[in-house]
Amino acid sequence: MVLAGGQGSRLRPYTDDRPKPMVEIPGTGVPIIGHQLAWLAAEGVTDAVVSCGHLADVLKDWLAKADLPLRVTTVVEDEPLGRGGGLKYAAASLPHVDQPWYATNGDIWTRFSLREMASFHGERDATATLALARPRIPWGAVETDAFGHITDFIESPPSPYLINAGVYVFSAAFTAMLPDVGDHERTTFPRLARERRLAGFPLPQGAYWRAIDTVKDLTEAAKELSREGS
Protein backbone atom coordinates (compact mmCIF):
# COMPACT_ATOMS: atom_id res chain seq x y z
CA MET A 1 0.00 0.00 0.00
CA VAL A 2 1.18 3.52 -0.84
CA LEU A 3 -0.19 6.29 1.38
CA ALA A 4 -0.45 9.15 -1.07
CA GLY A 5 -3.02 11.53 0.42
CA GLY A 6 -0.79 14.23 1.90
CA GLN A 7 -1.10 17.88 0.87
CA GLY A 8 2.64 18.59 0.82
CA SER A 9 2.30 22.19 1.99
CA ARG A 10 6.09 22.52 2.45
CA LEU A 11 6.60 21.64 -1.22
CA ARG A 12 4.56 24.53 -2.58
CA PRO A 13 4.34 25.79 -5.28
CA TYR A 14 4.99 22.30 -6.70
CA THR A 15 1.93 20.94 -4.87
CA ASP A 16 -0.46 23.73 -5.84
CA ASP A 17 -1.79 21.64 -8.74
CA ARG A 18 -0.78 18.09 -7.80
CA PRO A 19 -0.52 15.85 -4.75
CA LYS A 20 2.87 15.42 -3.14
CA PRO A 21 3.63 11.97 -4.66
CA MET A 22 3.10 13.46 -8.14
CA VAL A 23 5.97 15.94 -7.76
CA GLU A 24 8.75 15.02 -10.19
CA ILE A 25 12.35 14.44 -9.13
CA PRO A 26 14.26 17.03 -11.22
CA GLY A 27 16.06 15.49 -14.15
CA THR A 28 14.08 12.23 -14.18
CA GLY A 29 10.72 13.21 -15.67
CA VAL A 30 9.15 10.74 -13.21
CA PRO A 31 7.10 11.61 -10.11
CA ILE A 32 8.00 10.30 -6.67
CA ILE A 33 5.30 7.62 -6.84
CA GLY A 34 6.68 6.37 -10.15
CA HIS A 35 10.04 5.70 -8.50
CA GLN A 36 8.25 4.02 -5.59
CA LEU A 37 6.20 1.68 -7.75
CA ALA A 38 9.27 0.71 -9.79
CA TRP A 39 11.12 -0.14 -6.56
CA LEU A 40 8.19 -2.15 -5.20
CA ALA A 41 7.91 -4.12 -8.43
CA ALA A 42 11.66 -4.81 -8.41
CA GLU A 43 11.22 -6.20 -4.89
CA GLY A 44 8.60 -8.68 -6.07
CA VAL A 45 5.41 -6.77 -5.31
CA THR A 46 2.71 -7.54 -7.89
CA ASP A 47 -0.29 -5.54 -6.55
CA ALA A 48 -0.46 -2.11 -4.93
CA VAL A 49 -3.27 -0.11 -3.35
CA VAL A 50 -2.72 3.64 -3.61
CA SER A 51 -4.61 5.62 -0.96
CA CYS A 52 -5.39 9.04 -2.43
CA GLY A 53 -6.59 12.28 -0.85
CA HIS A 54 -5.46 15.78 -1.83
CA LEU A 55 -6.05 16.35 -5.59
CA ALA A 56 -6.77 12.64 -5.97
CA ASP A 57 -7.92 12.95 -9.60
CA VAL A 58 -4.48 14.14 -10.73
CA LEU A 59 -2.86 11.05 -9.24
CA LYS A 60 -5.56 8.70 -10.50
CA ASP A 61 -5.26 10.08 -14.04
CA TRP A 62 -1.50 9.58 -14.06
CA LEU A 63 -1.81 6.02 -12.74
CA ALA A 64 -4.42 5.22 -15.39
CA LYS A 65 -2.19 6.43 -18.24
CA ALA A 66 1.25 5.31 -17.02
CA ASP A 67 2.93 2.09 -18.07
CA LEU A 68 3.14 0.60 -14.60
CA PRO A 69 5.22 -2.43 -13.57
CA LEU A 70 2.47 -3.83 -11.29
CA ARG A 71 -1.30 -3.82 -10.82
CA VAL A 72 -2.64 -0.74 -9.03
CA THR A 73 -5.95 -0.09 -7.27
CA THR A 74 -6.82 3.42 -6.08
CA VAL A 75 -8.85 4.24 -2.97
CA VAL A 76 -10.17 7.69 -2.01
CA GLU A 77 -11.53 8.58 1.43
CA ASP A 78 -14.97 10.20 1.30
CA GLU A 79 -14.11 12.07 4.50
CA PRO A 80 -10.88 12.49 6.49
CA LEU A 81 -10.29 9.44 8.68
CA GLY A 82 -6.86 10.25 10.07
CA ARG A 83 -3.70 8.30 9.33
CA GLY A 84 -4.80 5.13 11.10
CA GLY A 85 -8.38 5.26 9.86
CA GLY A 86 -7.23 5.89 6.31
CA LEU A 87 -4.84 2.96 6.51
CA LYS A 88 -7.63 0.67 7.74
CA TYR A 89 -10.04 1.89 5.06
CA ALA A 90 -7.54 1.31 2.25
CA ALA A 91 -6.50 -2.08 3.65
CA ALA A 92 -9.95 -3.43 2.79
CA SER A 93 -8.92 -3.21 -0.89
CA LEU A 94 -5.77 -5.32 -0.52
CA PRO A 95 -5.93 -8.37 -2.80
CA HIS A 96 -4.94 -10.82 -0.05
CA VAL A 97 -6.32 -9.57 3.27
CA ASP A 98 -5.26 -12.77 5.04
CA GLN A 99 -1.55 -12.27 4.28
CA PRO A 100 1.16 -9.86 5.53
CA TRP A 101 1.47 -6.64 3.55
CA TYR A 102 3.83 -3.75 2.96
CA ALA A 103 3.00 -0.07 3.33
CA THR A 104 5.00 3.03 2.48
CA ASN A 105 4.44 6.75 2.83
CA GLY A 106 3.97 8.44 -0.52
CA ASP A 107 6.86 10.87 -0.04
CA ILE A 108 9.59 8.30 0.58
CA TRP A 109 12.22 7.48 -2.01
CA THR A 110 14.38 4.55 -1.00
CA ARG A 111 16.12 1.41 -2.16
CA PHE A 112 16.69 -1.58 0.09
CA SER A 113 15.61 -5.22 0.24
CA LEU A 114 11.97 -5.56 1.23
CA ARG A 115 12.46 -9.32 1.23
CA GLU A 116 15.06 -8.97 3.99
CA MET A 117 12.69 -6.76 5.94
CA ALA A 118 9.87 -9.31 5.56
CA SER A 119 12.18 -12.08 6.81
CA PHE A 120 13.18 -9.92 9.78
CA HIS A 121 9.47 -9.35 10.53
CA GLY A 122 8.70 -13.07 10.38
CA GLU A 123 11.68 -14.14 12.47
CA ARG A 124 10.52 -11.90 15.31
CA ASP A 125 6.87 -12.95 14.98
CA ALA A 126 6.02 -9.24 14.98
CA THR A 127 2.59 -7.79 14.32
CA ALA A 128 4.14 -4.70 12.73
CA THR A 129 7.68 -3.83 11.68
CA LEU A 130 8.95 -0.33 10.93
CA ALA A 131 11.97 0.40 8.75
CA LEU A 132 14.38 2.63 10.67
CA ALA A 133 16.68 5.19 9.07
CA ARG A 134 19.56 7.24 10.44
CA PRO A 135 19.34 10.50 8.46
CA ARG A 136 22.12 13.03 8.25
CA ILE A 137 21.78 16.14 10.41
CA PRO A 138 21.40 19.13 8.04
CA TRP A 139 23.90 21.25 10.01
CA GLY A 140 27.60 20.95 10.65
CA ALA A 141 28.48 19.42 14.03
CA VAL A 142 31.24 20.44 16.41
CA GLU A 143 33.24 17.99 18.53
CA THR A 144 34.88 19.10 21.77
CA ASP A 145 37.14 17.49 24.35
CA ALA A 146 36.56 17.27 28.11
CA PHE A 147 38.05 20.75 28.60
CA GLY A 148 35.81 22.43 26.05
CA HIS A 149 38.40 22.72 23.30
CA ILE A 150 36.98 22.26 19.80
CA THR A 151 38.68 19.26 18.24
CA ASP A 152 36.85 18.82 14.94
CA PHE A 153 34.10 20.03 12.59
CA ILE A 154 31.90 17.44 10.89
CA GLU A 155 29.70 18.41 7.95
CA SER A 156 26.18 16.87 8.09
CA PRO A 157 26.98 13.90 10.37
CA PRO A 158 24.60 10.95 10.77
CA SER A 159 22.01 11.44 13.49
CA PRO A 160 22.69 9.53 16.73
CA TYR A 161 19.01 8.50 16.67
CA LEU A 162 17.07 6.14 14.42
CA ILE A 163 13.80 7.46 12.97
CA ASN A 164 10.70 5.90 11.44
CA ALA A 165 11.61 5.60 7.75
CA GLY A 166 7.99 5.41 6.56
CA VAL A 167 8.14 1.82 5.23
CA TYR A 168 6.33 -0.99 7.03
CA VAL A 169 5.54 -4.70 7.10
CA PHE A 170 2.19 -5.54 8.71
CA SER A 171 0.80 -8.94 9.63
CA ALA A 172 -2.76 -9.69 8.52
CA ALA A 173 -4.01 -9.27 12.10
CA PHE A 174 -2.72 -5.69 12.22
CA THR A 175 -5.60 -4.31 10.16
CA ALA A 176 -8.21 -5.08 12.82
CA MET A 177 -6.10 -3.24 15.42
CA LEU A 178 -6.26 0.05 13.53
CA PRO A 179 -8.70 2.76 14.64
CA ASP A 180 -11.68 3.49 12.40
CA VAL A 181 -10.82 7.18 12.79
CA GLY A 182 -7.62 8.60 14.21
CA ASP A 183 -3.86 8.14 14.30
CA HIS A 184 -2.44 4.63 14.68
CA GLU A 185 0.94 6.04 15.73
CA ARG A 186 -0.70 7.33 18.91
CA THR A 187 -2.83 4.25 19.58
CA THR A 188 -1.93 1.00 17.82
CA PHE A 189 1.85 1.40 17.69
CA PRO A 190 2.27 2.25 21.42
CA ARG A 191 0.04 -0.70 22.35
CA LEU A 192 2.11 -3.08 20.23
CA ALA A 193 5.34 -1.65 21.63
CA ARG A 194 4.16 -2.33 25.20
CA GLU A 195 3.32 -5.90 24.18
CA ARG A 196 6.72 -6.35 22.45
CA ARG A 197 5.00 -7.01 19.12
CA LEU A 198 6.42 -3.96 17.31
CA ALA A 199 9.79 -4.50 15.60
CA GLY A 200 12.29 -2.07 14.07
CA PHE A 201 14.32 -2.98 10.99
CA PRO A 202 17.43 -0.76 10.63
CA LEU A 203 18.11 0.01 6.99
CA PRO A 204 21.29 -1.74 5.82
CA GLN A 205 24.51 0.26 5.75
CA GLY A 206 24.68 2.29 2.56
CA ALA A 207 20.98 1.88 1.67
CA TYR A 208 19.54 4.94 -0.06
CA TRP A 209 16.72 6.70 1.79
CA ARG A 210 15.23 10.16 1.54
CA ALA A 211 11.96 11.73 2.61
CA ILE A 212 10.86 14.35 0.06
CA ASP A 213 9.41 17.03 2.35
CA THR A 214 10.82 20.30 1.01
CA VAL A 215 12.14 21.89 -2.17
CA LYS A 216 15.66 21.36 -0.77
CA ASP A 217 14.97 17.60 -0.59
CA LEU A 218 14.06 17.62 -4.28
CA THR A 219 17.30 19.43 -5.11
CA GLU A 220 19.39 17.05 -3.02
CA ALA A 221 17.70 14.00 -4.58
CA ALA A 222 18.49 15.33 -8.06
CA LYS A 223 22.16 15.87 -7.05
CA GLU A 224 22.39 12.33 -5.69
CA LEU A 225 20.94 10.96 -8.93
CA SER A 226 23.43 13.00 -10.93
CA ARG A 227 26.34 11.60 -8.90
CA GLU A 228 25.10 8.07 -9.43
CA GLY A 229 24.97 8.59 -13.18
CA SER A 230 28.42 10.18 -13.42
PDB file of C-alpha atoms in Angstrom:
ATOM      1  CA  MET A   1       0.000   0.000   0.000  1.00  0.00           C
ATOM      2  CA  VAL A   2       1.183   3.515  -0.838  1.00  0.00           C
ATOM      3  CA  LEU A   3      -0.191   6.286   1.379  1.00  0.00           C
ATOM      4  CA  ALA A   4      -0.449   9.155  -1.073  1.00  0.00           C
ATOM      5  CA  GLY A   5      -3.020  11.533   0.416  1.00  0.00           C
ATOM      6  CA  GLY A   6      -0.789  14.232   1.896  1.00  0.00           C
ATOM      7  CA  GLN A   7      -1.101  17.885   0.867  1.00  0.00           C
ATOM      8  CA  GLY A   8       2.643  18.590   0.817  1.00  0.00           C
ATOM      9  CA  SER A   9       2.304  22.191   1.991  1.00  0.00           C
ATOM     10  CA  ARG A  10       6.087  22.521   2.451  1.00  0.00           C
ATOM     11  CA  LEU A  11       6.597  21.638  -1.220  1.00  0.00           C
ATOM     12  CA  ARG A  12       4.560  24.529  -2.584  1.00  0.00           C
ATOM     13  CA  PRO A  13       4.336  25.788  -5.285  1.00  0.00           C
ATOM     14  CA  TYR A  14       4.988  22.298  -6.703  1.00  0.00           C
ATOM     15  CA  THR A  15       1.931  20.941  -4.875  1.00  0.00           C
ATOM     16  CA  ASP A  16      -0.464  23.730  -5.844  1.00  0.00           C
ATOM     17  CA  ASP A  17      -1.791  21.644  -8.738  1.00  0.00           C
ATOM     18  CA  ARG A  18      -0.777  18.087  -7.797  1.00  0.00           C
ATOM     19  CA  PRO A  19      -0.524  15.847  -4.753  1.00  0.00           C
ATOM     20  CA  LYS A  20       2.873  15.420  -3.137  1.00  0.00           C
ATOM     21  CA  PRO A  21       3.627  11.967  -4.663  1.00  0.00           C
ATOM     22  CA  MET A  22       3.095  13.461  -8.135  1.00  0.00           C
ATOM     23  CA  VAL A  23       5.970  15.942  -7.758  1.00  0.00           C
ATOM     24  CA  GLU A  24       8.752  15.019 -10.191  1.00  0.00           C
ATOM     25  CA  ILE A  25      12.348  14.442  -9.132  1.00  0.00           C
ATOM     26  CA  PRO A  26      14.255  17.027 -11.220  1.00  0.00           C
ATOM     27  CA  GLY A  27      16.060  15.491 -14.150  1.00  0.00           C
ATOM     28  CA  THR A  28      14.080  12.231 -14.179  1.00  0.00           C
ATOM     29  CA  GLY A  29      10.718  13.209 -15.671  1.00  0.00           C
ATOM     30  CA  VAL A  30       9.154  10.739 -13.213  1.00  0.00           C
ATOM     31  CA  PRO A  31       7.097  11.614 -10.111  1.00  0.00           C
ATOM     32  CA  ILE A  32       7.999  10.296  -6.674  1.00  0.00           C
ATOM     33  CA  ILE A  33       5.305   7.621  -6.844  1.00  0.00           C
ATOM     34  CA  GLY A  34       6.683   6.370 -10.155  1.00  0.00           C
ATOM     35  CA  HIS A  35      10.043   5.697  -8.501  1.00  0.00           C
ATOM     36  CA  GLN A  36       8.254   4.019  -5.592  1.00  0.00           C
ATOM     37  CA  LEU A  37       6.201   1.676  -7.754  1.00  0.00           C
ATOM     38  CA  ALA A  38       9.271   0.713  -9.787  1.00  0.00           C
ATOM     39  CA  TRP A  39      11.123  -0.137  -6.559  1.00  0.00           C
ATOM     40  CA  LEU A  40       8.194  -2.150  -5.195  1.00  0.00           C
ATOM     41  CA  ALA A  41       7.913  -4.123  -8.429  1.00  0.00           C
ATOM     42  CA  ALA A  42      11.661  -4.811  -8.410  1.00  0.00           C
ATOM     43  CA  GLU A  43      11.216  -6.202  -4.888  1.00  0.00           C
ATOM     44  CA  GLY A  44       8.597  -8.679  -6.073  1.00  0.00           C
ATOM     45  CA  VAL A  45       5.408  -6.765  -5.308  1.00  0.00           C
ATOM     46  CA  THR A  46       2.706  -7.537  -7.893  1.00  0.00           C
ATOM     47  CA  ASP A  47      -0.287  -5.543  -6.550  1.00  0.00           C
ATOM     48  CA  ALA A  48      -0.455  -2.111  -4.932  1.00  0.00           C
ATOM     49  CA  VAL A  49      -3.268  -0.112  -3.354  1.00  0.00           C
ATOM     50  CA  VAL A  50      -2.717   3.642  -3.611  1.00  0.00           C
ATOM     51  CA  SER A  51      -4.610   5.617  -0.960  1.00  0.00           C
ATOM     52  CA  CYS A  52      -5.388   9.041  -2.435  1.00  0.00           C
ATOM     53  CA  GLY A  53      -6.586  12.276  -0.848  1.00  0.00           C
ATOM     54  CA  HIS A  54      -5.456  15.782  -1.830  1.00  0.00           C
ATOM     55  CA  LEU A  55      -6.047  16.353  -5.593  1.00  0.00           C
ATOM     56  CA  ALA A  56      -6.766  12.641  -5.973  1.00  0.00           C
ATOM     57  CA  ASP A  57      -7.921  12.946  -9.599  1.00  0.00           C
ATOM     58  CA  VAL A  58      -4.479  14.141 -10.729  1.00  0.00           C
ATOM     59  CA  LEU A  59      -2.859  11.054  -9.238  1.00  0.00           C
ATOM     60  CA  LYS A  60      -5.563   8.698 -10.495  1.00  0.00           C
ATOM     61  CA  ASP A  61      -5.264  10.084 -14.038  1.00  0.00           C
ATOM     62  CA  TRP A  62      -1.498   9.578 -14.064  1.00  0.00           C
ATOM     63  CA  LEU A  63      -1.806   6.022 -12.742  1.00  0.00           C
ATOM     64  CA  ALA A  64      -4.419   5.222 -15.393  1.00  0.00           C
ATOM     65  CA  LYS A  65      -2.187   6.429 -18.245  1.00  0.00           C
ATOM     66  CA  ALA A  66       1.247   5.310 -17.016  1.00  0.00           C
ATOM     67  CA  ASP A  67       2.930   2.089 -18.072  1.00  0.00           C
ATOM     68  CA  LEU A  68       3.143   0.600 -14.595  1.00  0.00           C
ATOM     69  CA  PRO A  69       5.218  -2.435 -13.572  1.00  0.00           C
ATOM     70  CA  LEU A  70       2.468  -3.828 -11.291  1.00  0.00           C
ATOM     71  CA  ARG A  71      -1.303  -3.824 -10.824  1.00  0.00           C
ATOM     72  CA  VAL A  72      -2.637  -0.741  -9.028  1.00  0.00           C
ATOM     73  CA  THR A  73      -5.953  -0.092  -7.272  1.00  0.00           C
ATOM     74  CA  THR A  74      -6.817   3.415  -6.075  1.00  0.00           C
ATOM     75  CA  VAL A  75      -8.849   4.244  -2.969  1.00  0.00           C
ATOM     76  CA  VAL A  76     -10.170   7.687  -2.015  1.00  0.00           C
ATOM     77  CA  GLU A  77     -11.531   8.576   1.434  1.00  0.00           C
ATOM     78  CA  ASP A  78     -14.969  10.200   1.299  1.00  0.00           C
ATOM     79  CA  GLU A  79     -14.112  12.067   4.499  1.00  0.00           C
ATOM     80  CA  PRO A  80     -10.885  12.488   6.490  1.00  0.00           C
ATOM     81  CA  LEU A  81     -10.286   9.437   8.675  1.00  0.00           C
ATOM     82  CA  GLY A  82      -6.860  10.252  10.074  1.00  0.00           C
ATOM     83  CA  ARG A  83      -3.704   8.298   9.328  1.00  0.00           C
ATOM     84  CA  GLY A  84      -4.804   5.131  11.100  1.00  0.00           C
ATOM     85  CA  GLY A  85      -8.379   5.265   9.861  1.00  0.00           C
ATOM     86  CA  GLY A  86      -7.233   5.892   6.311  1.00  0.00           C
ATOM     87  CA  LEU A  87      -4.839   2.957   6.515  1.00  0.00           C
ATOM     88  CA  LYS A  88      -7.631   0.672   7.736  1.00  0.00           C
ATOM     89  CA  TYR A  89     -10.043   1.892   5.060  1.00  0.00           C
ATOM     90  CA  ALA A  90      -7.538   1.306   2.254  1.00  0.00           C
ATOM     91  CA  ALA A  91      -6.499  -2.084   3.651  1.00  0.00           C
ATOM     92  CA  ALA A  92      -9.952  -3.431   2.788  1.00  0.00           C
ATOM     93  CA  SER A  93      -8.923  -3.206  -0.892  1.00  0.00           C
ATOM     94  CA  LEU A  94      -5.775  -5.320  -0.516  1.00  0.00           C
ATOM     95  CA  PRO A  95      -5.932  -8.369  -2.802  1.00  0.00           C
ATOM     96  CA  HIS A  96      -4.941 -10.824  -0.050  1.00  0.00           C
ATOM     97  CA  VAL A  97      -6.319  -9.567   3.268  1.00  0.00           C
ATOM     98  CA  ASP A  98      -5.259 -12.767   5.042  1.00  0.00           C
ATOM     99  CA  GLN A  99      -1.551 -12.270   4.276  1.00  0.00           C
ATOM    100  CA  PRO A 100       1.156  -9.859   5.529  1.00  0.00           C
ATOM    101  CA  TRP A 101       1.469  -6.644   3.550  1.00  0.00           C
ATOM    102  CA  TYR A 102       3.835  -3.753   2.961  1.00  0.00           C
ATOM    103  CA  ALA A 103       3.004  -0.074   3.329  1.00  0.00           C
ATOM    104  CA  THR A 104       4.998   3.032   2.481  1.00  0.00           C
ATOM    105  CA  ASN A 105       4.443   6.746   2.833  1.00  0.00           C
ATOM    106  CA  GLY A 106       3.966   8.438  -0.517  1.00  0.00           C
ATOM    107  CA  ASP A 107       6.860  10.870  -0.043  1.00  0.00           C
ATOM    108  CA  ILE A 108       9.594   8.301   0.579  1.00  0.00           C
ATOM    109  CA  TRP A 109      12.219   7.475  -2.006  1.00  0.00           C
ATOM    110  CA  THR A 110      14.382   4.552  -1.003  1.00  0.00           C
ATOM    111  CA  ARG A 111      16.122   1.411  -2.163  1.00  0.00           C
ATOM    112  CA  PHE A 112      16.688  -1.584   0.094  1.00  0.00           C
ATOM    113  CA  SER A 113      15.606  -5.222   0.240  1.00  0.00           C
ATOM    114  CA  LEU A 114      11.966  -5.562   1.228  1.00  0.00           C
ATOM    115  CA  ARG A 115      12.462  -9.318   1.231  1.00  0.00           C
ATOM    116  CA  GLU A 116      15.060  -8.975   3.995  1.00  0.00           C
ATOM    117  CA  MET A 117      12.687  -6.758   5.944  1.00  0.00           C
ATOM    118  CA  ALA A 118       9.873  -9.308   5.556  1.00  0.00           C
ATOM    119  CA  SER A 119      12.185 -12.085   6.814  1.00  0.00           C
ATOM    120  CA  PHE A 120      13.176  -9.918   9.785  1.00  0.00           C
ATOM    121  CA  HIS A 121       9.469  -9.353  10.530  1.00  0.00           C
ATOM    122  CA  GLY A 122       8.701 -13.071  10.378  1.00  0.00           C
ATOM    123  CA  GLU A 123      11.682 -14.143  12.470  1.00  0.00           C
ATOM    124  CA  ARG A 124      10.517 -11.895  15.311  1.00  0.00           C
ATOM    125  CA  ASP A 125       6.867 -12.946  14.979  1.00  0.00           C
ATOM    126  CA  ALA A 126       6.022  -9.236  14.979  1.00  0.00           C
ATOM    127  CA  THR A 127       2.591  -7.789  14.316  1.00  0.00           C
ATOM    128  CA  ALA A 128       4.141  -4.696  12.732  1.00  0.00           C
ATOM    129  CA  THR A 129       7.682  -3.829  11.679  1.00  0.00           C
ATOM    130  CA  LEU A 130       8.952  -0.329  10.929  1.00  0.00           C
ATOM    131  CA  ALA A 131      11.967   0.403   8.747  1.00  0.00           C
ATOM    132  CA  LEU A 132      14.381   2.634  10.667  1.00  0.00           C
ATOM    133  CA  ALA A 133      16.683   5.193   9.065  1.00  0.00           C
ATOM    134  CA  ARG A 134      19.557   7.242  10.436  1.00  0.00           C
ATOM    135  CA  PRO A 135      19.339  10.503   8.465  1.00  0.00           C
ATOM    136  CA  ARG A 136      22.120  13.034   8.254  1.00  0.00           C
ATOM    137  CA  ILE A 137      21.784  16.140  10.406  1.00  0.00           C
ATOM    138  CA  PRO A 138      21.397  19.132   8.042  1.00  0.00           C
ATOM    139  CA  TRP A 139      23.895  21.246  10.012  1.00  0.00           C
ATOM    140  CA  GLY A 140      27.597  20.946  10.655  1.00  0.00           C
ATOM    141  CA  ALA A 141      28.484  19.415  14.029  1.00  0.00           C
ATOM    142  CA  VAL A 142      31.240  20.437  16.406  1.00  0.00           C
ATOM    143  CA  GLU A 143      33.245  17.987  18.533  1.00  0.00           C
ATOM    144  CA  THR A 144      34.879  19.105  21.771  1.00  0.00           C
ATOM    145  CA  ASP A 145      37.137  17.493  24.347  1.00  0.00           C
ATOM    146  CA  ALA A 146      36.561  17.266  28.112  1.00  0.00           C
ATOM    147  CA  PHE A 147      38.046  20.745  28.602  1.00  0.00           C
ATOM    148  CA  GLY A 148      35.808  22.427  26.048  1.00  0.00           C
ATOM    149  CA  HIS A 149      38.399  22.725  23.301  1.00  0.00           C
ATOM    150  CA  ILE A 150      36.984  22.265  19.798  1.00  0.00           C
ATOM    151  CA  THR A 151      38.680  19.261  18.245  1.00  0.00           C
ATOM    152  CA  ASP A 152      36.851  18.824  14.936  1.00  0.00           C
ATOM    153  CA  PHE A 153      34.102  20.027  12.589  1.00  0.00           C
ATOM    154  CA  ILE A 154      31.898  17.438  10.895  1.00  0.00           C
ATOM    155  CA  GLU A 155      29.697  18.408   7.946  1.00  0.00           C
ATOM    156  CA  SER A 156      26.182  16.868   8.094  1.00  0.00           C
ATOM    157  CA  PRO A 157      26.984  13.903  10.372  1.00  0.00           C
ATOM    158  CA  PRO A 158      24.603  10.951  10.774  1.00  0.00           C
ATOM    159  CA  SER A 159      22.014  11.444  13.487  1.00  0.00           C
ATOM    160  CA  PRO A 160      22.686   9.530  16.728  1.00  0.00           C
ATOM    161  CA  TYR A 161      19.015   8.499  16.667  1.00  0.00           C
ATOM    162  CA  LEU A 162      17.069   6.136  14.424  1.00  0.00           C
ATOM    163  CA  ILE A 163      13.803   7.455  12.966  1.00  0.00           C
ATOM    164  CA  ASN A 164      10.697   5.904  11.439  1.00  0.00           C
ATOM    165  CA  ALA A 165      11.607   5.602   7.746  1.00  0.00           C
ATOM    166  CA  GLY A 166       7.986   5.409   6.563  1.00  0.00           C
ATOM    167  CA  VAL A 167       8.142   1.825   5.228  1.00  0.00           C
ATOM    168  CA  TYR A 168       6.327  -0.994   7.028  1.00  0.00           C
ATOM    169  CA  VAL A 169       5.545  -4.700   7.103  1.00  0.00           C
ATOM    170  CA  PHE A 170       2.190  -5.539   8.710  1.00  0.00           C
ATOM    171  CA  SER A 171       0.799  -8.937   9.632  1.00  0.00           C
ATOM    172  CA  ALA A 172      -2.764  -9.692   8.519  1.00  0.00           C
ATOM    173  CA  ALA A 173      -4.011  -9.274  12.103  1.00  0.00           C
ATOM    174  CA  PHE A 174      -2.719  -5.688  12.224  1.00  0.00           C
ATOM    175  CA  THR A 175      -5.596  -4.306  10.159  1.00  0.00           C
ATOM    176  CA  ALA A 176      -8.207  -5.082  12.824  1.00  0.00           C
ATOM    177  CA  MET A 177      -6.101  -3.241  15.422  1.00  0.00           C
ATOM    178  CA  LEU A 178      -6.256   0.054  13.526  1.00  0.00           C
ATOM    179  CA  PRO A 179      -8.697   2.759  14.636  1.00  0.00           C
ATOM    180  CA  ASP A 180     -11.679   3.492  12.401  1.00  0.00           C
ATOM    181  CA  VAL A 181     -10.824   7.181  12.786  1.00  0.00           C
ATOM    182  CA  GLY A 182      -7.618   8.595  14.211  1.00  0.00           C
ATOM    183  CA  ASP A 183      -3.862   8.139  14.300  1.00  0.00           C
ATOM    184  CA  HIS A 184      -2.437   4.630  14.684  1.00  0.00           C
ATOM    185  CA  GLU A 185       0.936   6.045  15.734  1.00  0.00           C
ATOM    186  CA  ARG A 186      -0.702   7.332  18.913  1.00  0.00           C
ATOM    187  CA  THR A 187      -2.826   4.255  19.577  1.00  0.00           C
ATOM    188  CA  THR A 188      -1.933   0.999  17.819  1.00  0.00           C
ATOM    189  CA  PHE A 189       1.847   1.400  17.694  1.00  0.00           C
ATOM    190  CA  PRO A 190       2.266   2.250  21.419  1.00  0.00           C
ATOM    191  CA  ARG A 191       0.045  -0.700  22.352  1.00  0.00           C
ATOM    192  CA  LEU A 192       2.110  -3.085  20.225  1.00  0.00           C
ATOM    193  CA  ALA A 193       5.337  -1.655  21.634  1.00  0.00           C
ATOM    194  CA  ARG A 194       4.164  -2.331  25.204  1.00  0.00           C
ATOM    195  CA  GLU A 195       3.325  -5.899  24.182  1.00  0.00           C
ATOM    196  CA  ARG A 196       6.721  -6.354  22.451  1.00  0.00           C
ATOM    197  CA  ARG A 197       5.004  -7.006  19.118  1.00  0.00           C
ATOM    198  CA  LEU A 198       6.421  -3.962  17.308  1.00  0.00           C
ATOM    199  CA  ALA A 199       9.792  -4.496  15.603  1.00  0.00           C
ATOM    200  CA  GLY A 200      12.289  -2.071  14.067  1.00  0.00           C
ATOM    201  CA  PHE A 201      14.318  -2.985  10.985  1.00  0.00           C
ATOM    202  CA  PRO A 202      17.427  -0.765  10.628  1.00  0.00           C
ATOM    203  CA  LEU A 203      18.111   0.015   6.986  1.00  0.00           C
ATOM    204  CA  PRO A 204      21.295  -1.738   5.818  1.00  0.00           C
ATOM    205  CA  GLN A 205      24.514   0.261   5.753  1.00  0.00           C
ATOM    206  CA  GLY A 206      24.675   2.286   2.559  1.00  0.00           C
ATOM    207  CA  ALA A 207      20.980   1.880   1.673  1.00  0.00           C
ATOM    208  CA  TYR A 208      19.538   4.937  -0.064  1.00  0.00           C
ATOM    209  CA  TRP A 209      16.723   6.704   1.790  1.00  0.00           C
ATOM    210  CA  ARG A 210      15.232  10.162   1.535  1.00  0.00           C
ATOM    211  CA  ALA A 211      11.958  11.732   2.611  1.00  0.00           C
ATOM    212  CA  ILE A 212      10.855  14.347   0.062  1.00  0.00           C
ATOM    213  CA  ASP A 213       9.412  17.035   2.346  1.00  0.00           C
ATOM    214  CA  THR A 214      10.818  20.299   1.011  1.00  0.00           C
ATOM    215  CA  VAL A 215      12.144  21.887  -2.169  1.00  0.00           C
ATOM    216  CA  LYS A 216      15.658  21.356  -0.772  1.00  0.00           C
ATOM    217  CA  ASP A 217      14.966  17.604  -0.588  1.00  0.00           C
ATOM    218  CA  LEU A 218      14.056  17.621  -4.283  1.00  0.00           C
ATOM    219  CA  THR A 219      17.297  19.427  -5.114  1.00  0.00           C
ATOM    220  CA  GLU A 220      19.385  17.046  -3.015  1.00  0.00           C
ATOM    221  CA  ALA A 221      17.699  14.000  -4.579  1.00  0.00           C
ATOM    222  CA  ALA A 222      18.491  15.331  -8.056  1.00  0.00           C
ATOM    223  CA  LYS A 223      22.162  15.873  -7.049  1.00  0.00           C
ATOM    224  CA  GLU A 224      22.389  12.331  -5.695  1.00  0.00           C
ATOM    225  CA  LEU A 225      20.944  10.955  -8.928  1.00  0.00           C
ATOM    226  CA  SER A 226      23.429  12.995 -10.926  1.00  0.00           C
ATOM    227  CA  ARG A 227      26.335  11.604  -8.895  1.00  0.00           C
ATOM    228  CA  GLU A 228      25.095   8.071  -9.428  1.00  0.00           C
ATOM    229  CA  GLY A 229      24.971   8.593 -13.177  1.00  0.00           C
ATOM    230  CA  SER A 230      28.420  10.179 -13.420  1.00  0.00           C
TER     231      SER A 230
END
